[in-house]
Coordinates of C-alpha atoms in Angstrom, one line a residue:
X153 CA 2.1 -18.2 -21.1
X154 CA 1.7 -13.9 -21.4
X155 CA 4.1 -11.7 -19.3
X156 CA 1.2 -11.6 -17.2
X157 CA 1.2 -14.6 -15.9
X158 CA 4.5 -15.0 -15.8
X159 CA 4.8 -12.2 -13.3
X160 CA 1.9 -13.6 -11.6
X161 CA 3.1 -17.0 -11.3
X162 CA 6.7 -17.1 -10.3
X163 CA 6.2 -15.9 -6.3
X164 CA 4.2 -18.6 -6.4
X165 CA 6.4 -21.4 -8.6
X166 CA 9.3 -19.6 -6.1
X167 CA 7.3 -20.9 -3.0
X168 CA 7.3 -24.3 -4.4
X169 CA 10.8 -24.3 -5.2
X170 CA 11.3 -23.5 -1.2
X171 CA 9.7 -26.0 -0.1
X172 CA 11.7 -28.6 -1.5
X173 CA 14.9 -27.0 -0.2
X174 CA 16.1 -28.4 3.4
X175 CA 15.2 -26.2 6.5
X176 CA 18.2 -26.3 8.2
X177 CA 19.9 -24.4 5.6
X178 CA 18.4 -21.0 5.8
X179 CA 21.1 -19.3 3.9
X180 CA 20.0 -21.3 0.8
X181 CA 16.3 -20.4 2.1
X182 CA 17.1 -16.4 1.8
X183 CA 19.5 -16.7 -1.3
X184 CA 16.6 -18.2 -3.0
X185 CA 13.6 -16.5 -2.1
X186 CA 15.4 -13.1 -2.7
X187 CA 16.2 -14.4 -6.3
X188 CA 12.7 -15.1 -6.8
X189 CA 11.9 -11.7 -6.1
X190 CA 14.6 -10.1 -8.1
X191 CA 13.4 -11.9 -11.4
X192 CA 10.0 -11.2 -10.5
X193 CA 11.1 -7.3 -10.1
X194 CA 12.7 -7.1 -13.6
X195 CA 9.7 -9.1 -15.1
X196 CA 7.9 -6.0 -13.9
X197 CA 10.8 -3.4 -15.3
X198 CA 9.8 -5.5 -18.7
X199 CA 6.4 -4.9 -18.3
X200 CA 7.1 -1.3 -17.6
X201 CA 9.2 -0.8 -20.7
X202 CA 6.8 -2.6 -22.9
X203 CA 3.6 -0.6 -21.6
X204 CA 2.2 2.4 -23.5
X205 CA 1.6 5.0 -21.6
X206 CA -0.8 6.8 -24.2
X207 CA -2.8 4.0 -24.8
X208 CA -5.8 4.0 -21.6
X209 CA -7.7 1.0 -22.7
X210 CA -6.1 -2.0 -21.0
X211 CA -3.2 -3.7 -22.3
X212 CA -1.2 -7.1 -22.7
X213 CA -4.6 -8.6 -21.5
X214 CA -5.0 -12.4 -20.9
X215 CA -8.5 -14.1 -21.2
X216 CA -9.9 -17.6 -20.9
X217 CA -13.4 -18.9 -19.9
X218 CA -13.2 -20.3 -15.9
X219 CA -17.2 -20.9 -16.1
X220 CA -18.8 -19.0 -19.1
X221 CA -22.1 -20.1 -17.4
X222 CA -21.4 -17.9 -14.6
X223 CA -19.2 -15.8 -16.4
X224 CA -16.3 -16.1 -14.3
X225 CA -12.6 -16.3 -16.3
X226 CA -9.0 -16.2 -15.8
X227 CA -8.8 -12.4 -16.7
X228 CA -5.7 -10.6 -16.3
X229 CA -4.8 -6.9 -17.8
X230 CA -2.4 -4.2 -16.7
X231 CA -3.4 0.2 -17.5
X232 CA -2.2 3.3 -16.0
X233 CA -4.3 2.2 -12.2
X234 CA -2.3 -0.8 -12.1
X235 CA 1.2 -0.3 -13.5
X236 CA 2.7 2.0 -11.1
X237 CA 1.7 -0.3 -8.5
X238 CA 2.5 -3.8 -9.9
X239 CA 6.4 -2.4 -10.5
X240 CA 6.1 -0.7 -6.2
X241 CA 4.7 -4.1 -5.2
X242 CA 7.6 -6.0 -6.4
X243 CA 10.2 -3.0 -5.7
X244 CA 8.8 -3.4 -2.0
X245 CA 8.9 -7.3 -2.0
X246 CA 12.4 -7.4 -2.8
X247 CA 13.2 -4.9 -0.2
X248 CA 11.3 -6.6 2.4
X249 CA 13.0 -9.8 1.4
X250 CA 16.4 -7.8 2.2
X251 CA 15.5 -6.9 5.4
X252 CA 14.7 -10.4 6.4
X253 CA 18.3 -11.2 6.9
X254 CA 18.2 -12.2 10.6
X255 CA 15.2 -13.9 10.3
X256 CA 16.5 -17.9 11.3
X257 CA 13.6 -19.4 13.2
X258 CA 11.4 -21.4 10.8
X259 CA 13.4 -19.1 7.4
X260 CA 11.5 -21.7 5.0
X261 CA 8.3 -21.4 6.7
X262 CA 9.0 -17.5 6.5
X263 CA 9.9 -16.7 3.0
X264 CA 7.3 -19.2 1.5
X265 CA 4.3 -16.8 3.3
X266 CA 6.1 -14.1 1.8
X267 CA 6.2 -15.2 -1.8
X268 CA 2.9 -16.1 -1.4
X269 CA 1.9 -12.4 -0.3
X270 CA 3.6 -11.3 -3.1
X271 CA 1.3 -14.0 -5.9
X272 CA -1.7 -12.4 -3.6
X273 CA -1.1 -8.8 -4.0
X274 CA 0.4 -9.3 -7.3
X275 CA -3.3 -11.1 -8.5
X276 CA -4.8 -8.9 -6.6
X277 CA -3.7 -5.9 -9.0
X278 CA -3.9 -7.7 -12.0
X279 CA -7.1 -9.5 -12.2
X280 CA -9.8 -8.2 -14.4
X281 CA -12.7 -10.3 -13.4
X282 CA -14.4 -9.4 -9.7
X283 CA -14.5 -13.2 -9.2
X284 CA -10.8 -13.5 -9.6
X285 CA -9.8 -10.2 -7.8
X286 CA -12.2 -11.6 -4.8
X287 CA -9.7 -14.6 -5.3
X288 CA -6.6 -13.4 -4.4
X289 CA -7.9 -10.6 -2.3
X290 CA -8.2 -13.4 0.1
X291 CA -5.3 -15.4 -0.9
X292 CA -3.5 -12.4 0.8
X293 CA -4.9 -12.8 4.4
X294 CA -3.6 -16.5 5.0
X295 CA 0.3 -15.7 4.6
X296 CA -0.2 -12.2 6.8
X297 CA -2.3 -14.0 9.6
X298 CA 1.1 -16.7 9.9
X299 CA 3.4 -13.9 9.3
X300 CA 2.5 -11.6 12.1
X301 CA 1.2 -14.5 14.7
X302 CA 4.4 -16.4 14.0
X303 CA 7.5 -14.5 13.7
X304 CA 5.5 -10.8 15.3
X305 CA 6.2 -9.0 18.8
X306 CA 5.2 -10.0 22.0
X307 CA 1.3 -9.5 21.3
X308 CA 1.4 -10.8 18.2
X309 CA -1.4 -13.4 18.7
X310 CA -3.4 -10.2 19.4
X311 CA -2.3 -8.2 16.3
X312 CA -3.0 -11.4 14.2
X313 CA -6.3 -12.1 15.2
X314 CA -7.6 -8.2 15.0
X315 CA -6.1 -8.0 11.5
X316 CA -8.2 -11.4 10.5
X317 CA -11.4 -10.5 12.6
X318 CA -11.3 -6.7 10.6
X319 CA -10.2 -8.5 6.9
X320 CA -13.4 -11.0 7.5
X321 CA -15.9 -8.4 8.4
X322 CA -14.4 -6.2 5.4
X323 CA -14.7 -9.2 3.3
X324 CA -18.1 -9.8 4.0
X325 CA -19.1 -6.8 2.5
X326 CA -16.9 -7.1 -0.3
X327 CA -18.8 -10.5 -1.2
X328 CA -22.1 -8.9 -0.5
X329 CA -21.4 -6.0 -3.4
X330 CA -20.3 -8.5 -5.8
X331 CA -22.8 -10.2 -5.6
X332 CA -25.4 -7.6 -5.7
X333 CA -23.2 -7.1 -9.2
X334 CA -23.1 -10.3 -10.2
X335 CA -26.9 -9.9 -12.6
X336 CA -25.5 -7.1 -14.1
X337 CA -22.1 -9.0 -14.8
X338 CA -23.7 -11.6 -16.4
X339 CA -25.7 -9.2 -18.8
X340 CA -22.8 -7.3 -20.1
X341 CA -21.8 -11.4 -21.8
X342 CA -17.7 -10.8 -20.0
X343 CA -16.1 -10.5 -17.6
X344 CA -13.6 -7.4 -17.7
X345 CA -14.2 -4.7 -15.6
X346 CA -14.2 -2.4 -17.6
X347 CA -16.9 -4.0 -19.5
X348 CA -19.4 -4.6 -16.1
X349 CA -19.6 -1.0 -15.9
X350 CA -21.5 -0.1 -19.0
X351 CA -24.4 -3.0 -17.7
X352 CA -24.3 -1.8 -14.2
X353 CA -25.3 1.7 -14.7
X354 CA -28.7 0.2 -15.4
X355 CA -29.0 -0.6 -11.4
X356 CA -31.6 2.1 -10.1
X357 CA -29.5 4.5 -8.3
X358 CA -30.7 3.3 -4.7
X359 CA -29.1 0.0 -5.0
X360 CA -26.7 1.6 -6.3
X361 CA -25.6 3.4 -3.2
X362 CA -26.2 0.6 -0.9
X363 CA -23.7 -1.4 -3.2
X364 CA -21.1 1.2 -3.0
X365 CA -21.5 1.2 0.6
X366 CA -21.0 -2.2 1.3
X367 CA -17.6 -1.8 -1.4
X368 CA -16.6 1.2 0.5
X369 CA -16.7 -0.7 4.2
X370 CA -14.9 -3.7 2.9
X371 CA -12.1 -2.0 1.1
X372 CA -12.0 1.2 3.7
X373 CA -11.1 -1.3 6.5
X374 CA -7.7 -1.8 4.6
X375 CA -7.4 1.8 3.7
X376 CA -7.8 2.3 6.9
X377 CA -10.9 4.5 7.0
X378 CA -11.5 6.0 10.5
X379 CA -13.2 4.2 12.6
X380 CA -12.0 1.1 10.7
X381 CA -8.4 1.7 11.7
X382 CA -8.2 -0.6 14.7
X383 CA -5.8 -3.5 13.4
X384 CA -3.4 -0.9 11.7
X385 CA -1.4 0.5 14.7
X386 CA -1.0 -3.1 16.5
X387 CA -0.5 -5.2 13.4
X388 CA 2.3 -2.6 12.3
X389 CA 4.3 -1.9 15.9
X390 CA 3.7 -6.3 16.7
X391 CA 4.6 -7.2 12.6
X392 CA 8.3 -8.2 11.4
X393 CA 9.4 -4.9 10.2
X394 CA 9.2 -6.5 6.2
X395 CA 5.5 -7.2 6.8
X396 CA 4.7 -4.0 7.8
X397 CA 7.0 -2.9 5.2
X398 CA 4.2 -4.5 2.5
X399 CA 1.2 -4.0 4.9
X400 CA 2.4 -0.2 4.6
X401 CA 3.4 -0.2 1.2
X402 CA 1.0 -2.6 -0.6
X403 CA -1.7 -3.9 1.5
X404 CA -3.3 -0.3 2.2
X405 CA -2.6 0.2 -1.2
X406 CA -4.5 -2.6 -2.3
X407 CA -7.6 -1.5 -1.0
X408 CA -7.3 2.5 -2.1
X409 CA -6.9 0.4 -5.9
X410 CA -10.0 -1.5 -5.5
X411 CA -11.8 2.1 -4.5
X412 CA -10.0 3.0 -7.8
X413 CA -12.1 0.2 -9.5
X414 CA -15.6 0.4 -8.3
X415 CA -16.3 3.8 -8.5
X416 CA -16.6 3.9 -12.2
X417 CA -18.8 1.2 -12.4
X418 CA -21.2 3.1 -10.1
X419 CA -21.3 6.3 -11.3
X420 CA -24.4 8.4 -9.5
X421 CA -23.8 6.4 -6.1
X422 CA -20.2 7.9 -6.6
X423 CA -21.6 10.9 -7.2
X424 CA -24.0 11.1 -4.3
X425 CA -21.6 10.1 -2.1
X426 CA -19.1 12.0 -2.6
X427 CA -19.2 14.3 0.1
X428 CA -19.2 11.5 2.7
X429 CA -15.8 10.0 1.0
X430 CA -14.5 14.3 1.8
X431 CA -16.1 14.0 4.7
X432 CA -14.4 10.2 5.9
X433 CA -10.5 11.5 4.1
X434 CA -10.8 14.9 6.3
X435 CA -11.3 12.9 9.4
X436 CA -9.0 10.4 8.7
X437 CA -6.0 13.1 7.9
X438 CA -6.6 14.9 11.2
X439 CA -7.1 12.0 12.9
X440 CA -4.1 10.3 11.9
X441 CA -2.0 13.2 12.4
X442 CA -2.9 14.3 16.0
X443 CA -2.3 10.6 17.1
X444 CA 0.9 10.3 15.1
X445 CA 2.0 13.3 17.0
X446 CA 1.3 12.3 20.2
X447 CA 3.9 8.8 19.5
X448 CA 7.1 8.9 21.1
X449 CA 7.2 4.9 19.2
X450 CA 8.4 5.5 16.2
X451 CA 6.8 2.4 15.2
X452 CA 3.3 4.1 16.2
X453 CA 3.9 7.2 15.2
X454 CA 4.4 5.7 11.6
X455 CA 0.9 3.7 11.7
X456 CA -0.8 6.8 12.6
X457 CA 1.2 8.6 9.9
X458 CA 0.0 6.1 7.6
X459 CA -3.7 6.9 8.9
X460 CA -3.2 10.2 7.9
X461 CA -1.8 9.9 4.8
X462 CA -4.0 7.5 3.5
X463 CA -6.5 10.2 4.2
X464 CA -5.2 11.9 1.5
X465 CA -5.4 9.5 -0.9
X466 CA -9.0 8.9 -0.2
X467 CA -9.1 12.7 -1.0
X468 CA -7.9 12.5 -4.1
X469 CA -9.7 9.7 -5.1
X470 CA -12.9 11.6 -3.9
X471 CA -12.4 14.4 -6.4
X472 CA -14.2 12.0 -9.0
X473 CA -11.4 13.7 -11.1
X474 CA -8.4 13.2 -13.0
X475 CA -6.7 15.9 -11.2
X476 CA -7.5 13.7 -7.8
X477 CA -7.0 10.3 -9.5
X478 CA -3.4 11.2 -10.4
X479 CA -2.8 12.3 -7.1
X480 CA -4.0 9.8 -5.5
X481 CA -2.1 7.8 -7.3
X482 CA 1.1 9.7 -6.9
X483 CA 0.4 10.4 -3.1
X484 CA -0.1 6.3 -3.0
X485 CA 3.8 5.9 -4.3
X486 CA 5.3 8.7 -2.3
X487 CA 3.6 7.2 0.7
X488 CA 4.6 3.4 0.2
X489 CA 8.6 4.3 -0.3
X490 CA 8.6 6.8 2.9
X491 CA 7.3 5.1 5.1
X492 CA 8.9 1.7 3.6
X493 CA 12.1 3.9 4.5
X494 CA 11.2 4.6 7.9
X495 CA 10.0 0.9 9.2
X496 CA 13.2 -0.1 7.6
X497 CA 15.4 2.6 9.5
X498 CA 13.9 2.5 12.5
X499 CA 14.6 -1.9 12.4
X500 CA 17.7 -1.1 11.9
X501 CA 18.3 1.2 14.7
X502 CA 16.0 -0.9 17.1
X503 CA 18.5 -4.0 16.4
X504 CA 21.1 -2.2 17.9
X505 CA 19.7 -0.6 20.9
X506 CA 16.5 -2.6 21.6
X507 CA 14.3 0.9 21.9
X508 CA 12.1 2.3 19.5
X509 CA 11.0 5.7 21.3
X510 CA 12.6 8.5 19.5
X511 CA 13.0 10.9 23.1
X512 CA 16.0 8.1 24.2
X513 CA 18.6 9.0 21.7
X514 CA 20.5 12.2 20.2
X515 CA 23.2 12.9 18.7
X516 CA 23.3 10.0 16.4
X517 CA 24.7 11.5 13.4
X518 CA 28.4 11.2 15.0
X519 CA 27.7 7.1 16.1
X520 CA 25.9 6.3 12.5
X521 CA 26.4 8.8 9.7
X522 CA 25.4 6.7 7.0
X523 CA 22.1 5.6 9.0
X524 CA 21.3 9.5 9.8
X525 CA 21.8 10.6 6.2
X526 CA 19.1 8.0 5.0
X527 CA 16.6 8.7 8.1
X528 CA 17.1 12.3 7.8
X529 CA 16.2 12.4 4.1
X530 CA 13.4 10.1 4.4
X531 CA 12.2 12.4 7.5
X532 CA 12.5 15.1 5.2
X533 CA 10.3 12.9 2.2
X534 CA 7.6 12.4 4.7
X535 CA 7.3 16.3 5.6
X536 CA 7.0 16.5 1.4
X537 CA 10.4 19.1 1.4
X538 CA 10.6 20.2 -2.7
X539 CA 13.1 17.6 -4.3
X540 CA 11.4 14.6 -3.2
X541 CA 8.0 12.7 -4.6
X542 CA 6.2 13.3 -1.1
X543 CA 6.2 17.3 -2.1
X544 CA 4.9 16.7 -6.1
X545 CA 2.2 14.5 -4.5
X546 CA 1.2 16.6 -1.8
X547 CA 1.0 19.6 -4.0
X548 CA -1.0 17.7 -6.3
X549 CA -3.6 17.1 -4.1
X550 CA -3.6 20.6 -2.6
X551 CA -4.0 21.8 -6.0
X552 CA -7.1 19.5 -7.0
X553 CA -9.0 19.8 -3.7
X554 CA -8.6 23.3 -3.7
X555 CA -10.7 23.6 -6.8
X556 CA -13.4 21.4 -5.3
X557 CA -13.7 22.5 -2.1
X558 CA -12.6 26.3 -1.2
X559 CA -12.0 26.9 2.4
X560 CA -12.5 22.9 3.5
X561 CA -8.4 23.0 2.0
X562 CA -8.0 24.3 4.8
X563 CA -8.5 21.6 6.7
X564 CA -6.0 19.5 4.9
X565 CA -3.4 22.3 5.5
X566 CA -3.8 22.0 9.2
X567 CA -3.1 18.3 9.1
X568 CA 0.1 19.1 7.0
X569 CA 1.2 21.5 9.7
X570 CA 0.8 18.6 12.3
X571 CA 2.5 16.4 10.3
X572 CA 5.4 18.5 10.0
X573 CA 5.7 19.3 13.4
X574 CA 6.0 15.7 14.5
X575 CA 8.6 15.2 12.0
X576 CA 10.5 18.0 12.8
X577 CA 10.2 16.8 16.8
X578 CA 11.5 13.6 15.7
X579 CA 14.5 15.1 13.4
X580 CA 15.0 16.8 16.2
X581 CA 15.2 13.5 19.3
X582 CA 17.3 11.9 16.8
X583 CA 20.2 13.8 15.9
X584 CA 20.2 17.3 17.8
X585 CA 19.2 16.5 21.7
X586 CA 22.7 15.8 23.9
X587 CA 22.5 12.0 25.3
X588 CA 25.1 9.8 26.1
X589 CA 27.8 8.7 23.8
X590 CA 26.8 6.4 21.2
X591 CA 30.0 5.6 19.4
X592 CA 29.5 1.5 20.6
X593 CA 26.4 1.2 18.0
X594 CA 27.6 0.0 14.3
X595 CA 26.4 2.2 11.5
X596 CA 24.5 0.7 8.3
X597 CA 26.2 -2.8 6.9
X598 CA 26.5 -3.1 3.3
X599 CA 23.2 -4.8 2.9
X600 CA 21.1 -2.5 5.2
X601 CA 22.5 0.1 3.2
X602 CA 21.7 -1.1 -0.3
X603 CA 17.6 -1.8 0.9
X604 CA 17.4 1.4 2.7
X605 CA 19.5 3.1 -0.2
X606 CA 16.7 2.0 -3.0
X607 CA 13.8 3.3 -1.6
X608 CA 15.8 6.9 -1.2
X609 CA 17.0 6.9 -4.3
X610 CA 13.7 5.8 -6.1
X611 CA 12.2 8.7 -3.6
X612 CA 14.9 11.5 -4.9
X613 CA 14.4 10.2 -8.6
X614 CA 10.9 10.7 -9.2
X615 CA 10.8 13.7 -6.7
X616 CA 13.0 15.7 -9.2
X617 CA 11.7 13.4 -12.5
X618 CA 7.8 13.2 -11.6
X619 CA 6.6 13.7 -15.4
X620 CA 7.5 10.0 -16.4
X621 CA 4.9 8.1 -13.1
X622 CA 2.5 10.9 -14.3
X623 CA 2.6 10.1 -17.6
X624 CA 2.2 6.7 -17.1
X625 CA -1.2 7.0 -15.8
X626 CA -2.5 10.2 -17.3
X627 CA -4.6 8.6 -20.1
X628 CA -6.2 5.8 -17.9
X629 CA -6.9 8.5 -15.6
X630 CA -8.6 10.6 -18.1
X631 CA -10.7 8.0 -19.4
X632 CA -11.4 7.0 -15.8
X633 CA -13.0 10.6 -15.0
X634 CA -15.1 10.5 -18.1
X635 CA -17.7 7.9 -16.3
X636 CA -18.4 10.1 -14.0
X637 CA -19.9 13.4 -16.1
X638 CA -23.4 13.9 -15.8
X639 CA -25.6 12.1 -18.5

């Protein structure tokens, strides 16, 4: 068995190993799911050190024939798209796993979904056949739909059901698009990815743009694309606060990977559309941001943050550059550890007082010091202040938008404003208004410490080191921008 597979596999050899443990014992339950993650987190810091970041073709690839009739396989292969993720997808598991510490109602039922989200998300980002990818693209929506109709809010039968009926319809077209590929997949003899894109650029350039279509509708609806954002806000604010963790962190990302994927492969329908992808990431970050700064909720106010700043990563991807690529790819990082940060702070603060709206507290710095440092910080990370990665990626994308589009930056500088406006409001209900003494309400335990603590630190690392995640994707990235040059 490759390194591969073995990060693949073990979430899912972990689930089996919880399901022979006894129920009633949901200590046992949590010790052993979170070591499941924890070896599956350093079999991704392996696969990190053993990864070349100068080499963009892919690497430690797996291959063998599913159905060489159809040309389906069992195709796996890590490169500069997928590595930053894979290592943030188990970084994010871990954390979530951490966070689930109170969780005693049906614990077995609970981890085993979320070891089984992780073996989705992780296939998800390391297949290399569309067959397989379509797999486990699916495999993710089974686990979520129990997590957030099970152990979610008060309408969480709601949330559930929206966030299935969006992923079917999404799904549909994701299905449609392959298909539509699926001739040209069988002429280019394999089943890499990489390899279907040489065949399908023989497609006649209308199909070819009906087939992006259909990809862009199935994986914007995860983005969220505006106006395929309706199962964010209710599946995040009704979602145990480690769901929404890896809905925020991984799931969104997910789709922004697959966008990643497909657009090389159809070229001149990338091309073509183009200014309808500026068009939808514009929207979306304005959008996002004059909702988000309408929420008193900090839970809402975070999914329409999200909204917002997946926005700009759809910008970035809609450069057709490897300017935009990389920061895409660096805005996709930044994003999953802020506002993994803030869902995790704002849990911990809402276990204590029951209330999530930000204009019923003040002062809180003398009741919970250690909690305000790590909220204020990761406050700060979201308004992208210079030290942190939220600032590298933002100015990233300023920089490679601004060469492709002139005065429309401006457009993306107004949503930054808003953006930091709501921040600053919320810095501002937290820890400056005058309410009641708070001194009753515990600060941050040892273990809320050390989850919240790791995404910080991770955030204040790479925001003063970026060079070494830019460097790991810069040659994939540049080899990516190559398929789209004119012929």
């Amino acid at each position: 068995m490759g390194i591969l597979s073995l990060l693949l596999w073990t979430p899912a050899l972990g689930s089996l190993l919880l399901a022979g443990l006894p129920g009633d014992k949901p200590h046992w339950v949590r010790t052993a799911a979170q070591g499941v993650a924890a070896v599956t987190l350093l079999l991704s810091l392996w696969l990190l050190g053993h990864y070349d970041p100068h080499n963009a073709a892919l690497q430690l690839t797996e291959y063998v024939a599913v159905n060489p009739r159809s040309g389906s396989a069992y195709s796996l292969g890590v490169d500069g798209l997928s590595m930053p993720l894979l290592v943030l997808c188990t970084l994010l598991t871990s954390v979530a796993l951490l966070a689930s510490a109170s969780v005693d109602n049906q614990a077995k039922a609970y981890h085993l979904c979320l070891l089984l989200l992780e073996f989705g998300m992780l296939g998800v980002l390391l297949a290399q056949d569309w067959v397989l990818f379509y797999i486990f693209w699916e495999v993710t929506l089974f686990p979520l739909f129990f997590l957030i109709s099970r152990w979610g809010g008060k309408r969480r039968h709601t949330a559930s059901l929206s966030f299935v009926f969006y992923t079917l319809t999404g799904s549909v077209f994701l299905l449609l698009s392959f298909l539509a590929l699926s001739q040209y997949h069988l002429a280019a003899n394999g089943s890499l990815m990489t390899a279907l894109g040489h065949s399908a650029k023989a497609m006649p350039v209308q199909q070819q743009i009906w087939v992006l279509l259909g990809f862009l509708l199935g994986f914007g609806i995860k983005v969220p694309i505006f106006p395929a954002h309706g199962w964010l806000p209710s599946a995040y604010i009704q979602a145990p606060v480690a769901v929404s963790i890896l809905i925020a962190g991984v799931l969104l990302k997910m789709a922004a990977y697959g966008l990643l994927r497909v657009l090389p492969i159809l070229p001149d329908a990338a091309r073509i559309l183009q200014p309808l992808l500026v068009l939808l990431a514009l929207i979306g970050m304005l959008y996002g941001s004059l909702l988000a700064w309408r929420q008193s909720h900090l839970k809402a106010m975070t999914a329409y943050a999200s909204i917002s700043q997946m926005g700009m990563v759809l910008l970035g991807i809609s450069g057709l550059n490897q300017a935009g690529a990389d920061s895409a790819l660096l805005q996709m990082v930044a994003h999953s550890l802020t506002v993994a940060a803030l869902l995790l702070l704002g849990e911990q603060l809402y276990q204590r007082t029951h209330n999530r709206h930000s204009q019923d507290y003040g002062n809180l710095v003398q009741a919970m010091p250690r909690w305000s440092a790590l909220m204020a910080f990761s406050l700060f990370a979201a308004m992208g202040i210079p030290g942190t990665l939220g600032f590298v990626a933002e100015v990233q994308t300023l920089t490679a938008f601004y060469q492709q589009a002139g005065w429309l930056w401006l457009a993306v500088a107004l949503s930054l404003l808003i953006t930091v406006a709501y921040l600053i409001r919320t810095l501002s209900l937290l820890f400056i208004s005058t309410q009641p003494d708070r001194a009753t309400w515990a600060d941050l335990r040892p273990a809320e410490q050390l989850a919240a603590g790791v995404l910080v630190a991770t955030l204040l690392a790479l925001g003063l080191q970026p060079n070494g995640l830019l460097d790991l994707s810069a040659s994939t990235t540049a080899h990516w921008q190559q398929a789209f040059r004119e012929p």
